[in-house]
CSV table of C-alpha atoms in Angstrom, one decimal:
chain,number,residue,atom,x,y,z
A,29,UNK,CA,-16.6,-60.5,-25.5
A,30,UNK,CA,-17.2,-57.1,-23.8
A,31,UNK,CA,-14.3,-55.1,-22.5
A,32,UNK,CA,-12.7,-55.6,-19.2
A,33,UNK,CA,-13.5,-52.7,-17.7
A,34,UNK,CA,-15.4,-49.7,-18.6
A,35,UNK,CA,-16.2,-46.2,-17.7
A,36,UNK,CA,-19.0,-44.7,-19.1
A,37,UNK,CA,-18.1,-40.8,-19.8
A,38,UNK,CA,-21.5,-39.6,-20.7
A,39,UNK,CA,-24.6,-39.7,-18.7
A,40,UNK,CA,-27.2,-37.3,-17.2
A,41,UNK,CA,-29.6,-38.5,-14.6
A,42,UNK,CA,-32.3,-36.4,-12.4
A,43,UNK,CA,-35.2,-36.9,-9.2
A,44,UNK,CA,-38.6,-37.3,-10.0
A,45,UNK,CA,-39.3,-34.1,-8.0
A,46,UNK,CA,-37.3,-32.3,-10.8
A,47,UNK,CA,-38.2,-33.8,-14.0
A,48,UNK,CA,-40.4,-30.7,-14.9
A,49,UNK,CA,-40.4,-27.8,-17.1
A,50,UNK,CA,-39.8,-25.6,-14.0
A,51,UNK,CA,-36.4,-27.3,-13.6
A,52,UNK,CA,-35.9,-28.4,-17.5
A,53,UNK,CA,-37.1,-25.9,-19.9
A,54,UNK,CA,-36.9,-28.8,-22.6
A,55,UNK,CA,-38.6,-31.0,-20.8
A,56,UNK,CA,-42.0,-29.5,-22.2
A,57,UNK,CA,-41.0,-30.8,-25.4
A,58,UNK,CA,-39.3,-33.6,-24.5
A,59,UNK,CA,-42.0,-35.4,-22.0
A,60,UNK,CA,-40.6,-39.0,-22.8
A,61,UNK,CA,-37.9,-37.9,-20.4
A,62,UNK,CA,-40.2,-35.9,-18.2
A,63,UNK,CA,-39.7,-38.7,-15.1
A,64,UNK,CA,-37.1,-40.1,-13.1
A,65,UNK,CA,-34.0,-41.6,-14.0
A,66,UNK,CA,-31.9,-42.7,-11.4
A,67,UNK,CA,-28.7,-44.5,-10.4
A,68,UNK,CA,-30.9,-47.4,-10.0
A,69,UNK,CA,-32.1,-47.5,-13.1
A,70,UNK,CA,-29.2,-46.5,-15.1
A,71,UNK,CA,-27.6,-49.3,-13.4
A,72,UNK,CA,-31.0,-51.7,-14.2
A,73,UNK,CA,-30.0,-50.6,-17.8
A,74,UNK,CA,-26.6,-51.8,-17.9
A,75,UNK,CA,-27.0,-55.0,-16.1
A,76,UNK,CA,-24.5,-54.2,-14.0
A,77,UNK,CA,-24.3,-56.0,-10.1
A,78,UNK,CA,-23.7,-53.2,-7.9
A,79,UNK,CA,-22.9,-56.0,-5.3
A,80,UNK,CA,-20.0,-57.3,-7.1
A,81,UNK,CA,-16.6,-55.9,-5.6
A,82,UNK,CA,-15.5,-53.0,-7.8
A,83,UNK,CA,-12.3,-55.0,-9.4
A,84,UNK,CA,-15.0,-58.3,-10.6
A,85,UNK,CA,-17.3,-55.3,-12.9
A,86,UNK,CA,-16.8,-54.2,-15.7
A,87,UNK,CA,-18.5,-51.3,-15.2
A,88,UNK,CA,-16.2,-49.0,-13.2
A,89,UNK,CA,-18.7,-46.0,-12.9
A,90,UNK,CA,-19.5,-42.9,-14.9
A,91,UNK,CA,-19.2,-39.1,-15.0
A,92,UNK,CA,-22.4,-37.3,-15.0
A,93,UNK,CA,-23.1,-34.6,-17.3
A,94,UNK,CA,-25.3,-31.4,-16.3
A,95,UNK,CA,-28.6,-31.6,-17.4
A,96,UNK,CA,-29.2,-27.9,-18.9
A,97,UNK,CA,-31.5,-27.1,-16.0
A,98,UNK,CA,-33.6,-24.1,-16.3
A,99,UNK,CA,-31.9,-20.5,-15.4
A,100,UNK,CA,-32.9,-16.4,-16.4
A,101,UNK,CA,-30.1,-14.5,-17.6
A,102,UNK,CA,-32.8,-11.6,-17.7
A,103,UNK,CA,-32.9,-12.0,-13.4
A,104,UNK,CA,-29.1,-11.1,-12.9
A,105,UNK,CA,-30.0,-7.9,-11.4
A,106,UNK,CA,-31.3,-10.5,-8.5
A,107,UNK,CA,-27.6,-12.0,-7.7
A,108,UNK,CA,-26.1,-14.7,-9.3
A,109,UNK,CA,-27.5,-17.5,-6.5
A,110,UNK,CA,-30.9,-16.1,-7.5
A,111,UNK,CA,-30.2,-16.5,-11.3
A,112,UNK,CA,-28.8,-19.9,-11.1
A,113,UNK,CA,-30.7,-21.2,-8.4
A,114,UNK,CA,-32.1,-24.3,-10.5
A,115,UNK,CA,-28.1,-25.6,-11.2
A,116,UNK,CA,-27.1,-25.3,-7.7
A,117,UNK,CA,-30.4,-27.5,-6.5
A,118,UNK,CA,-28.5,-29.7,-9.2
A,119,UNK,CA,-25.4,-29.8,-6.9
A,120,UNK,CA,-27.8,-30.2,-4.0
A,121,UNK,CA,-29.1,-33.4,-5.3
A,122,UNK,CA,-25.3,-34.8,-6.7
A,123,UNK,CA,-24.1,-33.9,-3.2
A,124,UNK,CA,-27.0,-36.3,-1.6
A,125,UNK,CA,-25.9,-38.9,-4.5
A,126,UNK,CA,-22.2,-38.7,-2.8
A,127,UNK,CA,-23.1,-38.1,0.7
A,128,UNK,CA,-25.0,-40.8,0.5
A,129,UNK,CA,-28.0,-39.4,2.3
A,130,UNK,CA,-30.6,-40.0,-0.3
A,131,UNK,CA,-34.4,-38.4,0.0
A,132,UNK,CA,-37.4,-40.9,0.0
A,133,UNK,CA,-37.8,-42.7,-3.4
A,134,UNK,CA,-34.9,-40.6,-5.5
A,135,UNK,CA,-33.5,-44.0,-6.1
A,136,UNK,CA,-29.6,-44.3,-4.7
A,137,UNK,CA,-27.9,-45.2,-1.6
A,138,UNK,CA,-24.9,-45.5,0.0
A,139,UNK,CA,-23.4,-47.8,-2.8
A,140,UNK,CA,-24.4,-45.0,-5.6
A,141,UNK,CA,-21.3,-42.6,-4.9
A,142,UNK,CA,-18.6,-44.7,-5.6
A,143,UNK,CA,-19.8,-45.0,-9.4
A,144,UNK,CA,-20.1,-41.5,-9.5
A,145,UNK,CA,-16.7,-40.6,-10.7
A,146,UNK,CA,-16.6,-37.1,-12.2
A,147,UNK,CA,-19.2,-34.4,-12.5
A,148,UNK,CA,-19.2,-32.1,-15.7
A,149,UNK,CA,-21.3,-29.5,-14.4
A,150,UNK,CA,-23.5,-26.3,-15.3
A,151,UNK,CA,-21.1,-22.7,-15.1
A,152,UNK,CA,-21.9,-19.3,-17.1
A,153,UNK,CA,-18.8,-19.4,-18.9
A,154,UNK,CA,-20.3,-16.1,-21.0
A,155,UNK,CA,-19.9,-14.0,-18.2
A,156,UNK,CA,-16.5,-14.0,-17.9
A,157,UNK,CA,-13.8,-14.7,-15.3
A,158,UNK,CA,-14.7,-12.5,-12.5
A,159,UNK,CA,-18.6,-13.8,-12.6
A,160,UNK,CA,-17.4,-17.5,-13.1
A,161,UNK,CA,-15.1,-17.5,-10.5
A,162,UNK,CA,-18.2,-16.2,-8.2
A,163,UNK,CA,-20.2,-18.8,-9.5
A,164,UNK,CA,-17.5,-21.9,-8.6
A,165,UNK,CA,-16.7,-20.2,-5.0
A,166,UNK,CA,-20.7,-20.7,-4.6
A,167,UNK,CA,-20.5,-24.1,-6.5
A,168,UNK,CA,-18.2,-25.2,-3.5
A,169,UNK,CA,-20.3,-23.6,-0.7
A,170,UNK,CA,-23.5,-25.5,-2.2
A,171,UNK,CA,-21.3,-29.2,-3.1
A,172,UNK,CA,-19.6,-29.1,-0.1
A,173,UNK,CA,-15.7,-30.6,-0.6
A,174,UNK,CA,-16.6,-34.2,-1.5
A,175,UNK,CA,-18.8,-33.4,-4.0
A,176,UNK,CA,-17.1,-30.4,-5.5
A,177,UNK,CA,-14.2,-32.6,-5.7
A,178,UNK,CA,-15.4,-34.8,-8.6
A,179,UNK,CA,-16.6,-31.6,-10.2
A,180,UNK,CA,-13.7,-32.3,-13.1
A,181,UNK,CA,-15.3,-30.1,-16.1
A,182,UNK,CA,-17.9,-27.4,-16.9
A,183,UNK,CA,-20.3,-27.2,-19.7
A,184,UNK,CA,-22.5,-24.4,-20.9
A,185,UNK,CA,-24.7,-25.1,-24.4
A,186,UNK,CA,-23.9,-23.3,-27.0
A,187,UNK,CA,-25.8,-25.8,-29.3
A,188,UNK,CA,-29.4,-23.8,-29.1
A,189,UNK,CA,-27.8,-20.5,-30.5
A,190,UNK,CA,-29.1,-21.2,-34.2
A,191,UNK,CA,-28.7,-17.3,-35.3
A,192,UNK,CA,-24.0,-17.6,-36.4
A,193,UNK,CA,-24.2,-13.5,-35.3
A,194,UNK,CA,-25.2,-14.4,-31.8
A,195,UNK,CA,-23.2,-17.7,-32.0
A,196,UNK,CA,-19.7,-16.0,-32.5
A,197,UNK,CA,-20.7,-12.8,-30.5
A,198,UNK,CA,-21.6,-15.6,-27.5
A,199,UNK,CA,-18.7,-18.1,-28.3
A,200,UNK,CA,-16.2,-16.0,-29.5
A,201,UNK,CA,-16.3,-12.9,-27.0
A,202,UNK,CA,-13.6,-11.8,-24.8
A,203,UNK,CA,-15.6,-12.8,-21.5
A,204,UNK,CA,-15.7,-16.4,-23.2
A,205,UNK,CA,-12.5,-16.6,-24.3
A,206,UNK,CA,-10.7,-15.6,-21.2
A,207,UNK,CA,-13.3,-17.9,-18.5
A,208,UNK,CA,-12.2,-20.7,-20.7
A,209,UNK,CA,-8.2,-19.3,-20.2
A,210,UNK,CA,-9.2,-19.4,-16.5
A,211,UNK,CA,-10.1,-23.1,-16.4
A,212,UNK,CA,-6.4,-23.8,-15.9
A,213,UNK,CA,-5.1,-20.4,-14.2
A,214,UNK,CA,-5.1,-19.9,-10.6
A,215,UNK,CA,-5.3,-23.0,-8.8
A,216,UNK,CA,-8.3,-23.6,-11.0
A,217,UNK,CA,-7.8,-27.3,-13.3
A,218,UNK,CA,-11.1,-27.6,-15.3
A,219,UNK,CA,-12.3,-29.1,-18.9
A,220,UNK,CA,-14.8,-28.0,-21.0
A,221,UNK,CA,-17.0,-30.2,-22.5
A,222,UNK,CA,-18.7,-28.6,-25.6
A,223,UNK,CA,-22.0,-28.6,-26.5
A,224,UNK,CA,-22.3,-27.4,-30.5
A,225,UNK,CA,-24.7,-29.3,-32.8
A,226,UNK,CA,-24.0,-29.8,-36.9
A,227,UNK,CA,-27.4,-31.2,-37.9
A,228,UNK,CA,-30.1,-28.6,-35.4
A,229,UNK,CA,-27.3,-25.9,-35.8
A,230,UNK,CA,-25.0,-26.0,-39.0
A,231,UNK,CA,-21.8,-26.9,-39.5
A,232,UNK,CA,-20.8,-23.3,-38.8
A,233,UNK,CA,-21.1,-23.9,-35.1
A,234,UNK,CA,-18.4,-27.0,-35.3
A,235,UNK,CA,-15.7,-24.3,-37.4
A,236,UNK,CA,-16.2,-21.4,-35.0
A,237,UNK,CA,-15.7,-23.8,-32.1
A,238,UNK,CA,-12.4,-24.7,-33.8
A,239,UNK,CA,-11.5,-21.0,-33.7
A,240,UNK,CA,-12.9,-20.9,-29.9
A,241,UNK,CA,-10.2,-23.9,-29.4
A,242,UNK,CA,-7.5,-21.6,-31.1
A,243,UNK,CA,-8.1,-18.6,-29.3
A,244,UNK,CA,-8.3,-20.1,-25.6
A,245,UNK,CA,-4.8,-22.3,-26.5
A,246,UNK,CA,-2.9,-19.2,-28.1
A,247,UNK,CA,0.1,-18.3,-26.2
A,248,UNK,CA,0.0,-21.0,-23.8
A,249,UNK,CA,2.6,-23.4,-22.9
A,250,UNK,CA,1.1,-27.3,-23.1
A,251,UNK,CA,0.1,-27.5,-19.7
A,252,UNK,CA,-1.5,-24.7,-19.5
A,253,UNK,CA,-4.2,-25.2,-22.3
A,254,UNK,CA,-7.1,-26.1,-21.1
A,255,UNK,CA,-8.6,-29.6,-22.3
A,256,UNK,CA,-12.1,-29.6,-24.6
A,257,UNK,CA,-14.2,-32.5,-24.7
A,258,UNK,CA,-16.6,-33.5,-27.6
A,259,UNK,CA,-18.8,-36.0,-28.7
A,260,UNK,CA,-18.9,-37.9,-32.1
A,261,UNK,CA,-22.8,-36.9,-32.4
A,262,UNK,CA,-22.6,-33.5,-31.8
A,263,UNK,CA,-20.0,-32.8,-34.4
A,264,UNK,CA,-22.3,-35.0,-36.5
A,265,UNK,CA,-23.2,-34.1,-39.9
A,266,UNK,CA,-26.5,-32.6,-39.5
A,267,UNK,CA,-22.1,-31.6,-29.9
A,268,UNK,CA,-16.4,-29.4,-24.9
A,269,UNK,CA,-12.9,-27.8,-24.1
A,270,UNK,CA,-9.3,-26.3,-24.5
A,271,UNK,CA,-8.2,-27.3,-20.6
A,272,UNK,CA,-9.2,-30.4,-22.0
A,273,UNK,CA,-11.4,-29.7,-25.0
A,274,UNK,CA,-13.8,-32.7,-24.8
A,275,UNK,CA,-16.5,-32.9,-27.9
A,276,UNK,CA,-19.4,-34.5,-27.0
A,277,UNK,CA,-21.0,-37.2,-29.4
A,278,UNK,CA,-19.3,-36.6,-32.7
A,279,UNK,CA,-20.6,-33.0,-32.9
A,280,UNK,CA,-23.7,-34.4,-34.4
A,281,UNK,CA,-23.4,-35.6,-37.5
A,282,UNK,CA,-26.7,-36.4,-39.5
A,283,UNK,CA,-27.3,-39.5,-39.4
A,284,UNK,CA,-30.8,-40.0,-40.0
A,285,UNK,CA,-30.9,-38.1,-43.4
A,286,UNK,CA,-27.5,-39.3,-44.4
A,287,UNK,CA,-26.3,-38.2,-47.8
A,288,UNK,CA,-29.1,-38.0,-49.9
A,289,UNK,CA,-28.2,-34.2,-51.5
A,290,UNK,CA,-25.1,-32.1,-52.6
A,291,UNK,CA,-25.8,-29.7,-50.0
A,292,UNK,CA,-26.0,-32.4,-47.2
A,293,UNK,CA,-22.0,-34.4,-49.2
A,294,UNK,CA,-20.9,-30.5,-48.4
A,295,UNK,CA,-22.0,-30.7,-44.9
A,296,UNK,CA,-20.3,-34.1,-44.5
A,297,UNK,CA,-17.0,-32.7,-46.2
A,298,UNK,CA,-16.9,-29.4,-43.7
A,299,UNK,CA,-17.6,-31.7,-40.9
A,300,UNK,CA,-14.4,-33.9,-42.4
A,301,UNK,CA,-12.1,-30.9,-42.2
A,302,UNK,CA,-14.0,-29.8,-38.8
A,303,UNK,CA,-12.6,-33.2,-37.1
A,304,UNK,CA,-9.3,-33.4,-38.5
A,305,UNK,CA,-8.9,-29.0,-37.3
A,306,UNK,CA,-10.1,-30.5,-34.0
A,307,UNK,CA,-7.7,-33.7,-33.8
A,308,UNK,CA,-4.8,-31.4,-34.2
A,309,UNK,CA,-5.2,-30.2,-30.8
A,310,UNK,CA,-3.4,-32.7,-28.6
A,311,UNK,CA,-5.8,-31.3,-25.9
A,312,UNK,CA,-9.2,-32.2,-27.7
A,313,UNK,CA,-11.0,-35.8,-26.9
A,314,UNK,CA,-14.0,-37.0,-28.6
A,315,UNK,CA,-16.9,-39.3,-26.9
A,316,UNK,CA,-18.0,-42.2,-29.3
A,317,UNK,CA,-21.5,-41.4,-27.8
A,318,UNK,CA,-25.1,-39.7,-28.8
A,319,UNK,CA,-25.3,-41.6,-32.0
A,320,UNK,CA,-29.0,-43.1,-31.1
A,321,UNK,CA,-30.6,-39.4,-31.0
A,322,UNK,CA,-29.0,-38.6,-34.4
A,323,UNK,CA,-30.1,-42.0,-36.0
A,324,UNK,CA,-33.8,-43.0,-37.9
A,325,UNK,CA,-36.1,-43.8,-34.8
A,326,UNK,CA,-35.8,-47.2,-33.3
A,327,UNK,CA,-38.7,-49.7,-32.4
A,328,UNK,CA,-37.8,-51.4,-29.3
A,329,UNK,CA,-39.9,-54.3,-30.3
A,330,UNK,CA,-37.7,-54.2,-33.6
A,331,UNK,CA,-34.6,-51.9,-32.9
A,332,UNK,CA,-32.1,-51.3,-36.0
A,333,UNK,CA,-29.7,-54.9,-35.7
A,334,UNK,CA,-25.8,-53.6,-34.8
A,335,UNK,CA,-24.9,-53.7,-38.4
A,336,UNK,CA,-27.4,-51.6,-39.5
A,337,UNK,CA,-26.3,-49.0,-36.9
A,338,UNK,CA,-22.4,-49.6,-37.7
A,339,UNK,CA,-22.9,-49.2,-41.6
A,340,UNK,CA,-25.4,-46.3,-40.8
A,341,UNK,CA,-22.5,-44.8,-39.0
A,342,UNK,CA,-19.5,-45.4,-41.4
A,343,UNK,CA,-19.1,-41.9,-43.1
A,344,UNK,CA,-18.2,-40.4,-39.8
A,345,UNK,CA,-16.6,-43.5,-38.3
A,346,UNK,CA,-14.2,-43.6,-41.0
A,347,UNK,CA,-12.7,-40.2,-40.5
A,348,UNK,CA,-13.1,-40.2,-36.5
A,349,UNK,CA,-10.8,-43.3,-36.3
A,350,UNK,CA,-8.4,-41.8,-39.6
A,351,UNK,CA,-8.4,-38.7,-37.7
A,352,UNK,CA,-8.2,-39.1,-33.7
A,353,UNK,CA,-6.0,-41.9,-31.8
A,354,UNK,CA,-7.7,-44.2,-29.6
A,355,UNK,CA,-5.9,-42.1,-26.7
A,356,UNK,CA,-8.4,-39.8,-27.4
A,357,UNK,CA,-11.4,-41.3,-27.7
A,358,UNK,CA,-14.2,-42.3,-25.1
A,359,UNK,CA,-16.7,-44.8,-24.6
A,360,UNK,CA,-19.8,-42.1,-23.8
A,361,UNK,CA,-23.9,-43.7,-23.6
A,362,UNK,CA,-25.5,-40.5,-23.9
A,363,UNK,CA,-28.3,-42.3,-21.4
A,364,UNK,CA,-31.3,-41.4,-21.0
A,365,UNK,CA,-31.5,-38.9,-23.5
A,366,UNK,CA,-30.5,-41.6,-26.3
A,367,UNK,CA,-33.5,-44.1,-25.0
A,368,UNK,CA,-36.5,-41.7,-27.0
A,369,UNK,CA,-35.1,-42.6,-30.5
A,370,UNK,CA,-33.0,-45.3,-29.5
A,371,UNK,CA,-34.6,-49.1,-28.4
A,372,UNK,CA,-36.0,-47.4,-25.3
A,373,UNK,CA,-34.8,-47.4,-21.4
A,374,UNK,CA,-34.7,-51.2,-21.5
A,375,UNK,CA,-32.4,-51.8,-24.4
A,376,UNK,CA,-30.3,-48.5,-25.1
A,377,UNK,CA,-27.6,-48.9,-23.1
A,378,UNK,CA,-26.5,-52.7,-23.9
A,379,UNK,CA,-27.6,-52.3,-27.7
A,380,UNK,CA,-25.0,-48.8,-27.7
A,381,UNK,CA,-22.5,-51.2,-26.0
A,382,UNK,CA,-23.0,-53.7,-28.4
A,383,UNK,CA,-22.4,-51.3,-31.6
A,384,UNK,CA,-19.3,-49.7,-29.9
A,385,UNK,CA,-17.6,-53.5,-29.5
A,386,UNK,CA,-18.5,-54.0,-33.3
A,387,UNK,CA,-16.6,-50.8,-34.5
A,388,UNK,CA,-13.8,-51.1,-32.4
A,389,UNK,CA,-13.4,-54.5,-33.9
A,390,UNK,CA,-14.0,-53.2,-37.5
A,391,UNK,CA,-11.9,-50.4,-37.1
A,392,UNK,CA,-9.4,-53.1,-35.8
A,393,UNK,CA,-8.3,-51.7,-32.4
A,394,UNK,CA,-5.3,-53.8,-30.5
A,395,UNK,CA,-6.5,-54.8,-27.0
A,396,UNK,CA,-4.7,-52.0,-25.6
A,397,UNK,CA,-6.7,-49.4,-27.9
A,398,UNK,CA,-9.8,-50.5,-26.6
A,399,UNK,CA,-9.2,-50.2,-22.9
A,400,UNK,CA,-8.4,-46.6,-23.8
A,401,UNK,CA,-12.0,-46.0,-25.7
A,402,UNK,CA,-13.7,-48.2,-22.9
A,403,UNK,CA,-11.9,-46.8,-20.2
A,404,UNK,CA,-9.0,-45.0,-20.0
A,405,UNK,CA,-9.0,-42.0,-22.3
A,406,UNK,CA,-11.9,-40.8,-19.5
A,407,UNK,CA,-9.9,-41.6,-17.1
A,408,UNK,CA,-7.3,-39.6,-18.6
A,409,UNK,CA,-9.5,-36.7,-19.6
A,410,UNK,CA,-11.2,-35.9,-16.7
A,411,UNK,CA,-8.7,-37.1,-14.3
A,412,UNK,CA,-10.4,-39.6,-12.4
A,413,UNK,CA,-8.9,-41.0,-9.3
A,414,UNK,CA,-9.6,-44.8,-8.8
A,415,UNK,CA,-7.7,-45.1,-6.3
């Protein structure tokens, strides 16, 4: 039986209009994704009846994640609404998605906002306070108050920076360090959700992030450290924050080559010590999300059953669950970007949702546990009024 109520804590969603390389870089690489995914078809995915009063669903809503849209550190000379033009059309487009007030054929309506329950958006957190605080005064200007109200954490990738030198000079520099102090200073009450990848990166980017984590929290009293947010994949053997330091899925562990060489048992054992560093922060929550991008590629006419993907996943599941309480763990989907190696768009989602009620059973969760992964650690974590 599925749970009784769910919000998904990971998703990422564009217009047709902008699924190009001018908006996404990546999406020259990526072309699967190169079209649009909407509210109406993430909802297609989940089976969900939109129609349904909200307390008869199971699914609650979600919290959209940024979508790493296109920007030109090399323009700033231009001004920062010239630089980061590309995120603030995203805004544009989430504010239409609230508002309500949908363009021809972008696929929501009026129903669309009220699943739309927190926004983890785009902010040059490299720049340091002063330029950040620029860039969320124009945030609000371009959201308008609605919209900028479910803005409830930032992320900025760090994943891409494959060079360690430029990783801890980026990650690890005073104009980081002290944006991500800002999250929870003056009026300001963000998360970060982090964006660092094991398997594309090295495990080196999961152990400086722990020193990023104890560096933002040094010297401040509990409530004023910010919360980071990560994901089971990304701190994966092979993905933010200290207001709330959310990791995004798993820090991507390798799953698709497993543990075929002494080199790749290291990798697992520093990713071990990586997730136990991070679940000593009472302030650090980890999506159970992304796992379908870091797996073997899935036929959809033939997709991995959900014990293949639970026994794939045991290594890392086993010291996620010994390491981090179900208060700080999230139910994430990863969606769309999880449909290309995963059981494409049709079968991602429910096959994801499948595997995650299989290991919360096998890790034997109480009832109450499970609420918390399905639906209230996000709640929690990105401070979510349902209301």
């Amino acid at each position: 039986m599925g749970p009784y109520r769910l919000i998904d804590s990971h998703i990422h969603l564009w217009p047709a209009a902008e699924a190009n390389p001018d908006q996404h870089a990546w999406m020259k690489y990526v072309s699967p994704l190169a079209k649009q995914y909407s509210v109406e078809e993430y909802l297609h995915s989940t089976g969900e009846n939109i129609q349904k009063p909200i307390q008869d669903r199971q699914l609650k809503g979600f919290v959209y994640v940024e979508t790493d849209r296109r920007f030109v550190e090399e323009e700033t000379e231009k001004g920062l609404e010239a630089w980061t033009s590309k995120t603030l059309d995203e805004l544009r487009w989430l504010r239409r998605i609230v508002e309500g007030t949908p363009r021809a054929g972008e696929g929501h309506d009026e129903n669309s906002s009220q699943l739309l329950l927190g926004i983890v958006a785009w902010a040059p957190i490299n720049k340091g306070p002063e330029q950040f605080n620029q860039y969320v005064k124009l945030a609000r200007e371009v959201a308008g108050p609605e919209t900028f109200s479910r803005i409830k954490a930032f992320r900025f990738l760090l994943q891409f920076i494959k060079d360690e030198k430029t990783f801890r000079e980026v990650a690890l520099s005073e104009d980081t360090i002290q944006t991500l102090k800002s999250f929870k200073k003056n009026g300001n009450d963000f998360a970060f959700d982090v964006g660092v990848d094991q398997r594309s990166g090295g495990v080196w980017q999961l152990e400086h992030a722990v020193e990023v984590i104890e560096k933002v929290h040094a010297g401040e009293e509990r409530n004023d450290k910010v919360v980071f947010i990560l994901s089971l994949s990304t701190l994966k053997h092979s993905q933010d924050t200290l207001a709330y330091s959310l990791i995004d899925h798993l820090c991507k562990p390798d799953l698709e080559r497993g543990l075929q060489t002494p080199e790749q048992t290291d990798n697992l054992n520093r990713w071990k010590s990586c997730i136990r560093r991070f679940a000593a922060f009472d302030k650090v929550y980890m999506k159970l999300s992304g796992a379908f991008s870091e797996l073997p590629d899935q036929d959809p006419g033939n997709p991995l059953s959900i014990d293949e993907i639970v026994r794939q996943m045991e290594p890392w599941l086993d010291t996620l669950f010994e390491s981090f309480p179900p208060e700080r763990i999230m139910f994430g989907s990863n969606w769309p970007v999880d449909n290309v190696r995963g059981p494409g768009d049709r079968l991602a989602w429910v096959r994801w949702k499948l595997a995650v009620e299989r290991i919360l059973h096998q890790y034997s969760l109480s009832e109450a546990a499970k609420d918390r992964v399905w639906y209230g650690t996000a709640k929690e974590a990105y401070k979510i009024d349902l209301a």
